[in-house]
CSV table of C-alpha atoms in Angstrom, one decimal:
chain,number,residue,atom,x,y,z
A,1,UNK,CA,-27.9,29.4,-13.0
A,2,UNK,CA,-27.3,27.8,-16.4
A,3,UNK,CA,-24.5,28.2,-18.4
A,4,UNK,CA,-24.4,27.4,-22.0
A,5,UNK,CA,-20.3,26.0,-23.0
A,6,UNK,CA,-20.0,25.3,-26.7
A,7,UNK,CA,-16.7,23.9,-27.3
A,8,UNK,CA,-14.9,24.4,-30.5
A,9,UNK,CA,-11.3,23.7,-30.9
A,10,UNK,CA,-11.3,22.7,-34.9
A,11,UNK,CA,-8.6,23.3,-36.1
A,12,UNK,CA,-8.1,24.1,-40.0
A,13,UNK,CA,-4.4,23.3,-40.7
A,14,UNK,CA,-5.2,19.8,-39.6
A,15,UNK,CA,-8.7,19.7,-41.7
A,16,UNK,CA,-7.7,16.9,-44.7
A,17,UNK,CA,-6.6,14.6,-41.4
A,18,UNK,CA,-9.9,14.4,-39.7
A,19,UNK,CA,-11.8,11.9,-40.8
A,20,UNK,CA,-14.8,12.8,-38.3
A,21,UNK,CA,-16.4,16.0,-36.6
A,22,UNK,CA,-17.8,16.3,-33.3
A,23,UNK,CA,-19.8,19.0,-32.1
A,24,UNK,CA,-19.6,19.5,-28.0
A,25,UNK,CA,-22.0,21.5,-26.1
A,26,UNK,CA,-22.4,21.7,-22.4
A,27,UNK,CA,-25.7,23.2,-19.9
A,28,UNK,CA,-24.5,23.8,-16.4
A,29,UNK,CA,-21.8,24.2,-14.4
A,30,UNK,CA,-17.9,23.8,-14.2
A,31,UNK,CA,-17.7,20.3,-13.2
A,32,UNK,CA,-20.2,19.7,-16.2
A,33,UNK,CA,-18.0,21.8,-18.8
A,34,UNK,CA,-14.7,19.8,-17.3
A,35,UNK,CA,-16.5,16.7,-18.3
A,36,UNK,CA,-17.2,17.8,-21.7
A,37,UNK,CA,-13.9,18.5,-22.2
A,38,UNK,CA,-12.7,15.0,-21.4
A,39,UNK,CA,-15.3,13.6,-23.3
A,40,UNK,CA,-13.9,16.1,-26.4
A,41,UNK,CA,-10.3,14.4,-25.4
A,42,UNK,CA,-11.2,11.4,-25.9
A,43,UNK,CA,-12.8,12.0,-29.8
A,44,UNK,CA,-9.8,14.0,-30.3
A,45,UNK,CA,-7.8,11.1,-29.9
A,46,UNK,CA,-9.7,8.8,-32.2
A,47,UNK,CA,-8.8,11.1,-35.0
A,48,UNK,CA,-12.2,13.7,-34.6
A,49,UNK,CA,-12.1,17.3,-35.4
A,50,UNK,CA,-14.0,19.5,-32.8
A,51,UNK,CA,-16.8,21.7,-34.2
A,52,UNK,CA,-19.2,24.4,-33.0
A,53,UNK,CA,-22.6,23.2,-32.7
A,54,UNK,CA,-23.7,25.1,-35.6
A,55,UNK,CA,-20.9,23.6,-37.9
A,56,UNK,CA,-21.7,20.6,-39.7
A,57,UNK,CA,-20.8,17.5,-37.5
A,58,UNK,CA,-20.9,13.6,-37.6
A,59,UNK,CA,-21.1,13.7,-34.0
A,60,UNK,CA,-23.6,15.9,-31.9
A,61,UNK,CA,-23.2,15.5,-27.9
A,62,UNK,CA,-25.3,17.7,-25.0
A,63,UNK,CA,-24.5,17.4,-22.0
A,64,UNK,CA,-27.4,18.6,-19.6
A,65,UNK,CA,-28.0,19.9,-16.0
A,66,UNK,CA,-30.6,19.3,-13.7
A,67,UNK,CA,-30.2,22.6,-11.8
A,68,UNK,CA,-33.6,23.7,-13.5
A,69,UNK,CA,-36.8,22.4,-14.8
A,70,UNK,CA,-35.5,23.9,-18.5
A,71,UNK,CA,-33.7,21.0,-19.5
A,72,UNK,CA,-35.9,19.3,-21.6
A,73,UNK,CA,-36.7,22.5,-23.4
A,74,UNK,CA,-33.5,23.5,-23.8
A,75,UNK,CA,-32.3,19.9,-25.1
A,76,UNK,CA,-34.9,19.9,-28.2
A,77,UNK,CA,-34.0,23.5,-29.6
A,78,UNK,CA,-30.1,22.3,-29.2
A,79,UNK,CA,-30.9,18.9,-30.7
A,80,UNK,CA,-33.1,20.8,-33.6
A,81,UNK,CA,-30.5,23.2,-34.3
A,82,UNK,CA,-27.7,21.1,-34.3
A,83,UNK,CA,-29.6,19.1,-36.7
A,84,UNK,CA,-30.2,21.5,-39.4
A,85,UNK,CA,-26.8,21.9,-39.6
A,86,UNK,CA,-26.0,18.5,-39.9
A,87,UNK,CA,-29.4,16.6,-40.3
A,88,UNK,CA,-27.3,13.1,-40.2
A,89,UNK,CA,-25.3,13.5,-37.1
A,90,UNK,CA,-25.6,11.3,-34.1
A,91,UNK,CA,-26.9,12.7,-31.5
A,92,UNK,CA,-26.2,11.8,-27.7
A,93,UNK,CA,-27.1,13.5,-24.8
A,94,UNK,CA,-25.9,12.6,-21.1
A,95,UNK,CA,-25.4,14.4,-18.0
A,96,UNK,CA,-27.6,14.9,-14.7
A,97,UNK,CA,-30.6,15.2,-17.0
A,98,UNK,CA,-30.2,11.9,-19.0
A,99,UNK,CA,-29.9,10.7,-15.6
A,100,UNK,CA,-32.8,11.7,-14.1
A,101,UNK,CA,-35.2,11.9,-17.2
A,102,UNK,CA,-34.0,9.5,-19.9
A,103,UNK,CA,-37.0,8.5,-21.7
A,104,UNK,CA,-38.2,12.2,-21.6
A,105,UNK,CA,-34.9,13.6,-23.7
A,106,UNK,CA,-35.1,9.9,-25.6
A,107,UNK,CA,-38.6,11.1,-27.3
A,108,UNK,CA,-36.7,14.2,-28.3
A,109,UNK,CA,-36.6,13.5,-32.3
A,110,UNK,CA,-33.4,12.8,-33.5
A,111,UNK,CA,-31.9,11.8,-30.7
A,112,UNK,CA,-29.5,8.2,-31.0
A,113,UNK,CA,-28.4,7.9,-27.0
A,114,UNK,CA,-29.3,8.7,-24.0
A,115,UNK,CA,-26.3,8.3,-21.4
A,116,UNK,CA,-26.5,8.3,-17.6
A,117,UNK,CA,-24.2,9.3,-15.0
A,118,UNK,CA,-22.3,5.9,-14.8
A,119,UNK,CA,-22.4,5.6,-19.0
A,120,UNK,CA,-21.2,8.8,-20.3
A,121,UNK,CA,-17.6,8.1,-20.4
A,122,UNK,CA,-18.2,5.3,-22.3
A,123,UNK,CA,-19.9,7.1,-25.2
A,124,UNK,CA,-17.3,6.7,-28.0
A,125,UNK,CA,-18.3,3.0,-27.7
A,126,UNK,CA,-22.2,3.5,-28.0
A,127,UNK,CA,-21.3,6.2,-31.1
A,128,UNK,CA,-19.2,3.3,-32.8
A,129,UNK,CA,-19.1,4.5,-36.5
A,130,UNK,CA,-21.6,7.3,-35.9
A,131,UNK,CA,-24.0,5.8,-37.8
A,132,UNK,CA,-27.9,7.0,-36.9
A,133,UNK,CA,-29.6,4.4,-35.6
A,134,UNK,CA,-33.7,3.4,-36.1
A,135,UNK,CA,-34.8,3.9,-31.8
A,136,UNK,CA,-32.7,5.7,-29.2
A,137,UNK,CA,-31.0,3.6,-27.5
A,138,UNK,CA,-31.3,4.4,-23.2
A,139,UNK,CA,-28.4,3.5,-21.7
A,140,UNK,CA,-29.0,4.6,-17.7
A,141,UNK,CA,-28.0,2.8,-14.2
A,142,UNK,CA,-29.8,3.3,-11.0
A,143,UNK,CA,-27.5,6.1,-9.2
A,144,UNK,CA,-27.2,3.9,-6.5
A,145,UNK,CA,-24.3,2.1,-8.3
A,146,UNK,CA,-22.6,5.5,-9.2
A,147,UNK,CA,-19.1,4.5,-6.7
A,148,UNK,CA,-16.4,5.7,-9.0
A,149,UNK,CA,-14.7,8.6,-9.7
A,150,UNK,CA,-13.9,9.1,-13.4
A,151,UNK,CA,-11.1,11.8,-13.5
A,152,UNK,CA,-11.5,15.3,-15.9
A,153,UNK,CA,-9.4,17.7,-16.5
A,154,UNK,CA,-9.0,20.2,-19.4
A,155,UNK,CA,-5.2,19.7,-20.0
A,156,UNK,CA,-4.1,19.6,-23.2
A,157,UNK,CA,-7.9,20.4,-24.9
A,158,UNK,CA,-8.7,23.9,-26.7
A,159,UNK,CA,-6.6,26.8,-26.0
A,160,UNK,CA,-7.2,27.2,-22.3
A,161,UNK,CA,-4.8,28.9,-20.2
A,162,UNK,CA,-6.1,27.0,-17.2
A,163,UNK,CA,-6.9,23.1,-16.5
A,164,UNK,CA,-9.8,22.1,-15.0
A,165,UNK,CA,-9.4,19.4,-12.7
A,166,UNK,CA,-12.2,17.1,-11.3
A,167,UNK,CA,-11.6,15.4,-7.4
A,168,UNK,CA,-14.6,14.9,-6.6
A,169,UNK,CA,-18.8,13.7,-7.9
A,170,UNK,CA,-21.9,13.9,-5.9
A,171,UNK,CA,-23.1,15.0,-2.2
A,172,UNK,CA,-24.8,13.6,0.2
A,173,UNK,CA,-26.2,17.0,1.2
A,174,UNK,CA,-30.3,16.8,1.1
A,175,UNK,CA,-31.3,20.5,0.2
A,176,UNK,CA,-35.0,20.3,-0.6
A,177,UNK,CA,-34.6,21.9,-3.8
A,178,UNK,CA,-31.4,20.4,-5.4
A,179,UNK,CA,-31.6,17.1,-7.8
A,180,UNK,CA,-28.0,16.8,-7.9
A,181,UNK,CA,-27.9,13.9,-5.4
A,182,UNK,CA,-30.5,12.2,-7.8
A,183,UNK,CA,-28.5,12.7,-10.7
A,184,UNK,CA,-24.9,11.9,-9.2
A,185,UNK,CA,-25.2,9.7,-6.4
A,186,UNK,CA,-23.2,9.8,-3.1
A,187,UNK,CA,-20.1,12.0,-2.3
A,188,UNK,CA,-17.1,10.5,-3.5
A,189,UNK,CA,-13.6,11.7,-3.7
A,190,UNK,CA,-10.4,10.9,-5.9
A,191,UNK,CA,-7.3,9.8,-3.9
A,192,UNK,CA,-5.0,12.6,-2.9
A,193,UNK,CA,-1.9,10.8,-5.3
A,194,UNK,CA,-4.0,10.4,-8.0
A,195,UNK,CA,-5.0,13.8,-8.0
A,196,UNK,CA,-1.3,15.3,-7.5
A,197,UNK,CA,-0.1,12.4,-10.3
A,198,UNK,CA,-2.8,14.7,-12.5
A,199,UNK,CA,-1.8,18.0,-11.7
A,200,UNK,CA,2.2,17.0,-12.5
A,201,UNK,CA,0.8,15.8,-15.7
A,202,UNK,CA,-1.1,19.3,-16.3
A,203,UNK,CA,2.0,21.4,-15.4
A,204,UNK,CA,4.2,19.3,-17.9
A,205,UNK,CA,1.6,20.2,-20.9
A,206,UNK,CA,2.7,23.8,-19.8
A,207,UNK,CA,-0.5,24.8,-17.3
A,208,UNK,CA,0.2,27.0,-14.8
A,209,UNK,CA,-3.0,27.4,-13.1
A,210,UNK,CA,-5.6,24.7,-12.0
A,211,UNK,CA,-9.3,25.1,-11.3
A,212,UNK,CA,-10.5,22.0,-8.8
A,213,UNK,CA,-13.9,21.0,-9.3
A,214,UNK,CA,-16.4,18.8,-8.4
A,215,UNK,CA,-20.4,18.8,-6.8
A,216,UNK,CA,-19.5,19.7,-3.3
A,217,UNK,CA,-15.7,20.1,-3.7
A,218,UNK,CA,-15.5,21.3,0.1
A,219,UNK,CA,-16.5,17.4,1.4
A,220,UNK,CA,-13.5,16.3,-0.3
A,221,UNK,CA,-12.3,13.5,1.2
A,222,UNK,CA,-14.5,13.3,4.6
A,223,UNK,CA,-14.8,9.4,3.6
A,224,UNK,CA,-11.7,8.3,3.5
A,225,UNK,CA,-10.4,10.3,6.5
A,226,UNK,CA,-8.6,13.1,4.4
A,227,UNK,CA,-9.8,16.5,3.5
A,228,UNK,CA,-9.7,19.3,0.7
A,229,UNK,CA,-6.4,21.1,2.9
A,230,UNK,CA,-5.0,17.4,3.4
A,231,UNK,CA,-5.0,18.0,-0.9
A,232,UNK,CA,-4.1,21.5,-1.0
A,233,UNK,CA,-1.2,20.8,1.1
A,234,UNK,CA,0.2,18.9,-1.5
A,235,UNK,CA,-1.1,20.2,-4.6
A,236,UNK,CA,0.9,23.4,-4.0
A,237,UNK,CA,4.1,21.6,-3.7
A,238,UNK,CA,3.9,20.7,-7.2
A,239,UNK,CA,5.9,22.1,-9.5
A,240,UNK,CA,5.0,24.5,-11.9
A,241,UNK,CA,1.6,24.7,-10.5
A,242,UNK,CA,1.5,28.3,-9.6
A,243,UNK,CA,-2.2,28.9,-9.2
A,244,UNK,CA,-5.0,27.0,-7.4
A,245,UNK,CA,-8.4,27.7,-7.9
A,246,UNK,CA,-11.5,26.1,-6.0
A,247,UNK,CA,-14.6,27.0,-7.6
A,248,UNK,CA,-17.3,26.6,-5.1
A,249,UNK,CA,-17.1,25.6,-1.5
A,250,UNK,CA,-20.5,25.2,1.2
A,251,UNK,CA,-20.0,27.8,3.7
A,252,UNK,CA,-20.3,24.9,6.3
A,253,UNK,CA,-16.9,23.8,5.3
A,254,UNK,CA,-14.9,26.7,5.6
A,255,UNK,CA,-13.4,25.8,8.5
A,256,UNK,CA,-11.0,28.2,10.6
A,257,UNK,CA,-7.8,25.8,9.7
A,258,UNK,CA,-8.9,25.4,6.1
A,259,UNK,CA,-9.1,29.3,6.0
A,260,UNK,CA,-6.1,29.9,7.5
A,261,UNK,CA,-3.9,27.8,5.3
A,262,UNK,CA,-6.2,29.2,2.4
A,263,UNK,CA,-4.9,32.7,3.4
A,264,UNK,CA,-1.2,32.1,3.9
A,265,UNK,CA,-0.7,30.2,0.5
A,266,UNK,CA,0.4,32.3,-2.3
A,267,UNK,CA,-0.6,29.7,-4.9
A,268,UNK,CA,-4.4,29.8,-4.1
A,269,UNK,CA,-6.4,32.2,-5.7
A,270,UNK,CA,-8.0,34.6,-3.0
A,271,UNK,CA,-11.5,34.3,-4.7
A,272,UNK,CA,-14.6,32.3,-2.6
A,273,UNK,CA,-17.6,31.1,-4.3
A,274,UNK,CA,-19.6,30.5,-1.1
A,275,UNK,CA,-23.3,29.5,-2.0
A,276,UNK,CA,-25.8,31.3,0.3
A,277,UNK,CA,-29.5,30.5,-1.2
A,278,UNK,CA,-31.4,32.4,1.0
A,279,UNK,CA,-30.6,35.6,3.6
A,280,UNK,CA,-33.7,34.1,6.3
A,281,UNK,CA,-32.6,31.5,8.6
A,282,UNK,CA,-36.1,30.7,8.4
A,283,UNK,CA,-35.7,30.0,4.7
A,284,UNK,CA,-32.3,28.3,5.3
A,285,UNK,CA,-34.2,25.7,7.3
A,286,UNK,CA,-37.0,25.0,4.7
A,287,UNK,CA,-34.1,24.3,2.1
A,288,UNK,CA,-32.0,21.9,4.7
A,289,UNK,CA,-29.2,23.9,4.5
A,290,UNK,CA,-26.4,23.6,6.9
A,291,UNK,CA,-25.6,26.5,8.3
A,292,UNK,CA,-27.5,29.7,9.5
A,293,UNK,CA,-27.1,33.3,8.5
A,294,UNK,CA,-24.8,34.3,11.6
A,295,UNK,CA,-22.4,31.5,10.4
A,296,UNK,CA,-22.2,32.7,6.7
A,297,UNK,CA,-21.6,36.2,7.4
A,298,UNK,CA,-18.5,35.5,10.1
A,299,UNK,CA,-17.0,33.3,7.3
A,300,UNK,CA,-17.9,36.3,4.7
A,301,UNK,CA,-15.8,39.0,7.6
A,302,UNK,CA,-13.4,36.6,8.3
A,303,UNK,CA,-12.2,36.5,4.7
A,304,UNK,CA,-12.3,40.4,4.3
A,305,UNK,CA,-10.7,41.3,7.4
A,306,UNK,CA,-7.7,39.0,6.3
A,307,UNK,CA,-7.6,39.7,2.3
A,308,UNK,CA,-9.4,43.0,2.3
A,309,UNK,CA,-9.4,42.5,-1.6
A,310,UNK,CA,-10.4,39.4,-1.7
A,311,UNK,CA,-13.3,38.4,-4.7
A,312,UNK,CA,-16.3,36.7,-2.7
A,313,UNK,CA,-19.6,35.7,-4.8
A,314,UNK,CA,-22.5,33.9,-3.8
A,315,UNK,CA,-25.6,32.1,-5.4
A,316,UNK,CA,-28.5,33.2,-4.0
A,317,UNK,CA,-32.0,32.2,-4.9
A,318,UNK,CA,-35.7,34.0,-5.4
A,319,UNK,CA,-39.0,32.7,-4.7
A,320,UNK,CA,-38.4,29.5,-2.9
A,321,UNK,CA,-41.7,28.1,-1.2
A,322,UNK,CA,-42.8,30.4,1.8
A,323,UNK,CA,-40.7,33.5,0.8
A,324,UNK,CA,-43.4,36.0,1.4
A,325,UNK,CA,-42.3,39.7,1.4
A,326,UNK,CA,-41.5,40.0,4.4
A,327,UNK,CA,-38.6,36.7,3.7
A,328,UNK,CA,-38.0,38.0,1.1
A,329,UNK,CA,-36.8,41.8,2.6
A,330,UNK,CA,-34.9,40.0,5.1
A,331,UNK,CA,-32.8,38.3,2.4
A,332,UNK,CA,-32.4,41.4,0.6
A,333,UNK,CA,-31.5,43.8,3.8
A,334,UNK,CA,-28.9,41.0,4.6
A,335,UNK,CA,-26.8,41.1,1.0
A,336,UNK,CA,-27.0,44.6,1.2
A,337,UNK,CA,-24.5,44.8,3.7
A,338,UNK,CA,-22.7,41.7,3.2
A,339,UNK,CA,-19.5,42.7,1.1
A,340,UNK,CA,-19.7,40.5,-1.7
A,341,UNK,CA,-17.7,40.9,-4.8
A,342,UNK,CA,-20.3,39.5,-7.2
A,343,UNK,CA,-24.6,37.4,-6.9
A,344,UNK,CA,-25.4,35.0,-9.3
A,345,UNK,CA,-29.7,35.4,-8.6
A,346,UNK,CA,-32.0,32.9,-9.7
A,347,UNK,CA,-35.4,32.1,-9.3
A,348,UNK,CA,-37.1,28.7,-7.3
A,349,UNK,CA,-37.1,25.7,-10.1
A,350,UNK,CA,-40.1,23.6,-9.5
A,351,UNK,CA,-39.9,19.9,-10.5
A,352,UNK,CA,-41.1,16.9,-9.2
């Protein structure tokens, strides 16, 4: 599912300060609106004013998904609107689509940059003095060289009561209908004391809860020999820290030691994402997914018969190659019982 972020944190006390504007807007997930926001950090400190997209700008900057094949479409009525609003702004758009498609979203008129996965956190440099510029420029790495980790969190932009905080980028999960992988590269994790050395930082601006993000935040870790309750285990003796969310974990991962821990802690939230796809194991084979239907629904019980209220949602999705009706009734017949909290439903995304 795609989620549309705009960003505006302008304020008008400090107006006859600013010497620039930059309007922010984000397609796509958590991780993707925790990277907008460090991205809005950074302008912030170089003296810009945040803006709605609608609001006249210097500055214009999308940042895409890849989770559907709307992307494009969806990047050229941004780009138009922002641009009769501010018909001289510079325009830059990165994320998992500039990734994957970069001359596609570089035809888009009016665009000045196109970022990739490895570039986008270097986009004050490319804006310079935000002046527009005669070609797009394409600025885009094979994701084979994505190895790094750059941090976001949330602390200390906009009025949020909670901070993002990024540990982890990409997955080396091979679902056949996900282009994440292509657009992020391999799993890799931030170091447990750099995360906690964050999270001190966020509770000293005042932040009392903390949201953990990243593509497959439940492989946290594995590569290095640590784990996501390794980092739990530490992140809730952090002062002033009093709330731990995790905002999606595979169903694979939820291990009976993670879950107990998971249970016992106070600080973390008692809420589960847990991604599901599809309710046929038959289907959950076609997709490569790593776990069967048996397996998801013990995790799923497991969770309820210890936190009886606890908030459970899954992503679930419609129309995925070889679903006939009778697939298709199976999935449903198997939600219907499941007690689940809240469905985010899509439909199958075809691209190449």
């Amino acid at each position: 599912m795609v989620r549309a972020t705009p960003l505006c944190m302008w304020s008008r006390e400090k107006e006859h300060s600013i010497v620039k504007r930059v309007a922010l807007h984000t397609l796509g997930c958590k991780l993707n609106a925790a990277e907008t926001s460090t991205l809005g950090k950074q302008f912030v400190e170089q003296g810009y004013g945040v803006v709605e997209i609608d609001e006249p700008a210097d500055v214009v900057v999308i940042n895409t998904c890849s989770v559907t094949e709307r992307a494009d479409r969806e990047c050229r009525q941004l780009v138009r609107r922002a641009l009769r609003h501010s018909p001289n702004a510079f325009v830059a758009i990165v994320g998992c689509y500039a990734q994957l498609q970069p001359h596609e979203l570089a035809s888009i008129p009016g665009v000045d940059v196109v970022l990739g996965t490895q570039e986008k956190f270097n986009l004050l440099h490319h804006v310079g003095n935000a002046t527009k510029k005669e070609r797009t420029e394409v600025f885009v790495r094979p994701i084979q060289e994505a190895t790094s980790v750059s941090f976001a969190s949330t602390a200390g932009f906009g009025d949020r009561t909670r901070s993002f905080l990024k540990v982890q980028d990409g997955c080396d999960y091979g679902c056949t209908f996900c282009t994440i992988p292509l657009a992020r590269g391999e799993s890799r994790s931030i170091a447990i004391a750099d995360v906690v050395s964050e999270a001190r930082v966020i509770a000293e601006q005042g932040y009392q809860e903390v949201v953990l993000t990243g593509v497959n935040v439940g492989d946290y870790g594995k590569k290095t020999g640590s784990s996501l309750l390794a980092l739990l285990r530490q992140l809730v003796e952090v002062n002033g820290i009093e709330r731990i969310r995790i905002s999606s974990i595979e169903p694979n991962l939820l291990n009976d030691d993670l879950l107990e821990f998971w249970f016992s802690e106070r600080k973390i939230c008692k809420h589960w994402h847990i991604p599901l796809q599809g309710g046929s194991n038959e289907i959950l084979r076609s997709m490569r997914r790593r776990y069967t239907r048996s397996w998801y629904e013990d995790r799923v019980s497991k969770i309820k018969r210890a936190i009886p209220d606890a908030g459970i949602g899954a992503d679930v999705m419609t129309g995925f190659p070889g679903e006939d009706v009778a697939l298709f009734q199976e999935s449903y017949d198997f939600l219907l019982h499941l007690p689940l909290t809240y469905l985010h439903v899509f439909t199958f995304s075809e691209r190449p």
